[in-house]
Amino acid sequence: MKKVGVLISGRGSNLRALIAATRIPDFPARIVLVISNIAEAGGLARATEAGIQTCCIPHHGKTREAFDREMDVQLKQAGVEIVCLAGFMRILSDWFTRQWQGRLINIHPSLLPAYKGTRVHERVIAAGEALSGASVHFVVPELDAGPVIAQGSVPVHPGDSPDVLAARVLTVEHQLYPAALRLLAEGKVRLEQGLAVFSG
Ligand code: GRF
């Protein structure tokens, strides 16, 4: 049973999906800590309701690495073995990504490597794409550039607004993130020389 820490900044719908999945008896991981950089993040309340330890670490007035080191201390104190970013709106220092290399994953609302960064749905619609989706990937120092573990796609319909498309992609995210976490926790995927290597 792997101990998981989840980093959030907002409402935490992916966190909710992870909490639900990790409650299934045969799930190979459980969430032991949720950290937010934003005190008002809705996800903190979700975690507390679920009986999970939470912690808020404000980022203001700190260097990126100093902030990351504070998170690292909390994660290690809680015995965390895998870190999931779930709507965590801070770029991580190279130091942190190296510390957690191969044990740090993120969910991004596009079919990576397409549409890295922010305002994804707006850009997907503006480009006239017929397909979008979500990706779970290992985190490397370069933003949204780590090897992909799992992807799911959805159609983009004519007339979709960014909010409508975001909601459609989110339904996939909520299936995909627990599935990818399961693969990592079971040792069926690992990061090796910059690649996601699958086994079993
Ligand atoms: C999701 O769309 C995720 O892909 C992105 O941030 C959003 C977080 O949503 N990284 P939520 O806080 O999990 O509801």
XYZ file of C-alpha atoms and ligand atoms in Angstrom:
214
model
C 0.000 0.000 0.000
C 1.780 3.157 -1.220
C 1.347 6.386 0.726
C 0.291 9.273 -1.500
C 0.502 13.035 -1.049
C -1.702 15.260 -3.218
C -0.827 18.890 -4.004
C -3.718 21.193 -4.891
C -4.531 24.867 -5.349
C -8.266 24.803 -6.062
C -11.602 23.013 -5.983
C -10.088 19.537 -6.011
C -12.420 17.508 -8.214
C -9.493 15.264 -9.215
C -8.601 14.969 -5.545
C -12.184 13.817 -4.910
C -11.834 11.173 -7.640
C -8.541 9.997 -6.142
C -10.049 9.840 -2.646
C -12.966 7.757 -3.944
C -10.668 5.378 -5.834
C -8.233 4.907 -2.971
C -11.117 3.840 -0.729
C -11.754 0.777 -2.885
C -10.356 -2.122 -0.818
C -7.913 -3.510 -3.419
C -6.546 -0.095 -4.444
C -2.756 -0.194 -3.982
C -2.407 3.322 -2.546
C -3.976 5.598 0.023
C -3.807 9.365 0.461
C -2.084 10.370 3.689
C -1.607 14.113 3.118
C -3.093 16.926 1.041
C -1.095 20.146 0.712
C -2.435 23.396 -0.723
C -0.644 26.679 -1.311
C -4.030 28.443 -1.134
C -5.844 28.487 2.219
C -9.302 28.789 0.600
C -8.832 25.852 -1.795
C -12.086 23.864 -1.802
C -10.104 20.638 -1.988
C -8.838 21.137 1.576
C -12.376 20.809 2.916
C -12.951 17.692 0.777
C -9.838 16.116 2.272
C -10.745 17.043 5.830
C -14.249 15.585 5.354
C -12.578 12.376 4.189
C -10.452 12.293 7.350
C -7.192 13.023 5.502
C -4.478 15.170 7.065
C -4.155 18.560 5.336
C -1.668 21.354 5.423
C -1.581 24.826 3.860
C 1.798 26.239 2.873
C 1.500 29.784 1.478
C 4.025 30.537 -1.269
C 4.138 34.335 -0.956
C 7.486 35.948 -0.189
C 9.483 32.728 -0.607
C 11.797 31.553 -3.332
C 10.412 28.697 -5.395
C 12.875 26.260 -3.867
C 12.300 27.436 -0.264
C 8.569 26.843 -0.749
C 9.199 23.436 -2.307
C 11.516 22.457 0.548
C 8.719 23.213 3.044
C 6.416 20.903 1.114
C 9.122 18.267 0.925
C 9.517 18.284 4.727
C 5.772 17.766 5.222
C 5.588 15.029 2.583
C 8.508 13.135 4.084
C 7.183 13.527 7.639
C 3.939 11.916 6.491
C 5.872 9.054 4.865
C 4.670 9.952 1.367
C 6.036 7.749 -1.433
C 4.125 9.110 -4.439
C 3.114 12.739 -5.062
C 0.118 13.587 -7.264
C -0.339 17.125 -8.555
C -4.055 17.780 -8.913
C -4.717 21.331 -10.061
C -1.581 22.575 -8.309
C -0.912 25.973 -9.840
C 2.762 26.424 -8.988
C 5.751 25.619 -11.137
C 8.015 23.297 -9.158
C 11.744 23.859 -8.703
C 14.227 21.564 -10.426
C 15.297 20.568 -6.911
C 11.804 19.259 -6.048
C 11.305 17.435 -9.338
C 14.676 15.721 -8.864
C 13.829 14.748 -5.259
C 10.639 13.072 -6.401
C 11.707 11.910 -9.853
C 9.692 8.906 -10.958
C 7.352 9.309 -7.993
C 5.759 12.624 -9.024
C 2.846 12.734 -11.475
C 0.499 15.378 -12.837
C -2.769 15.521 -14.736
C -3.064 17.969 -17.615
C -6.258 18.697 -19.574
C -4.916 18.103 -23.093
C -3.568 15.334 -25.249
C 0.099 16.024 -24.502
C 2.475 16.896 -26.049
C -0.156 19.161 -27.632
C -1.346 22.201 -25.684
C 1.035 22.421 -22.764
C 0.564 25.318 -20.338
C -2.571 27.277 -19.484
C -5.850 28.292 -21.248
C -5.827 24.890 -22.920
C -9.508 24.560 -23.849
C -9.678 28.066 -25.308
C -6.675 27.300 -27.536
C -7.993 23.863 -28.549
C -11.307 25.416 -29.674
C -9.587 28.331 -31.450
C -7.450 25.850 -33.387
C -10.551 23.961 -34.569
C -9.460 20.629 -33.099
C -11.943 17.741 -33.363
C -10.409 15.859 -30.438
C -9.088 16.817 -27.033
C -8.568 14.963 -23.782
C -6.409 14.556 -20.712
C -2.973 13.141 -19.919
C -1.310 11.867 -16.759
C 2.454 12.200 -16.965
C 5.613 11.945 -14.919
C 6.769 15.414 -13.856
C 10.151 16.566 -15.144
C 11.673 20.040 -14.773
C 10.269 21.245 -18.126
C 6.583 22.199 -17.757
C 4.070 19.549 -18.945
C 6.867 17.779 -20.828
C 7.301 14.538 -18.850
C 6.601 11.093 -20.296
C 2.910 10.252 -20.559
C 1.523 7.377 -18.457
C -2.091 7.436 -19.645
C -4.365 9.456 -21.900
C -8.073 9.648 -22.587
C -9.776 11.558 -25.388
C -13.091 13.344 -25.882
C -14.653 14.917 -28.979
C -14.721 18.689 -29.384
C -18.179 19.646 -30.636
C -18.926 22.655 -32.849
C -20.032 25.557 -30.641
C -18.333 24.218 -27.501
C -17.339 26.936 -25.034
C -14.114 26.458 -23.054
C -16.228 25.694 -19.953
C -18.302 23.054 -21.718
C -15.192 21.394 -23.140
C -13.445 21.607 -19.740
C -16.371 19.772 -18.121
C -16.262 17.024 -20.772
C -12.497 16.612 -20.323
C -12.893 16.533 -16.528
C -15.117 13.458 -16.689
C -12.200 11.686 -18.405
C -9.684 13.098 -15.905
C -11.631 11.588 -13.024
C -11.328 8.099 -14.563
C -7.797 8.513 -15.828
C -5.993 9.801 -12.736
C -6.922 6.897 -10.437
C -6.069 4.418 -13.232
C -2.622 5.982 -13.743
C -1.956 6.142 -10.000
C -2.832 2.453 -9.757
C -0.283 1.593 -12.470
C 2.453 3.548 -10.684
C 1.592 2.221 -7.218
C 1.618 -1.355 -8.512
C 5.012 -0.807 -10.134
C 3.543 -1.426 -13.595
C 4.959 1.821 -14.927
C 8.225 3.506 -14.041
C 10.349 6.374 -15.243
C 13.542 5.081 -16.812
C 16.026 7.262 -18.658
C 13.361 9.825 -19.441
C 10.803 7.302 -20.686
C 7.664 5.771 -19.179
C 8.383 2.041 -19.148
C 5.460 -0.365 -18.712
C 5.540 -3.920 -17.423
C 3.112 -6.621 -16.370
C -7.813 19.966 -14.038
O -8.381 20.298 -15.269
C -6.407 19.439 -14.229
O -6.235 18.747 -15.425
C -5.591 20.708 -14.239
O -6.204 21.535 -13.292
C -7.586 21.195 -13.168
C -7.824 20.915 -11.717
O -9.175 20.708 -11.442
N -4.207 20.429 -13.964
P -9.635 20.156 -10.026
O -9.107 21.145 -8.968
O -9.037 18.810 -9.855
O -11.117 20.153 -10.076
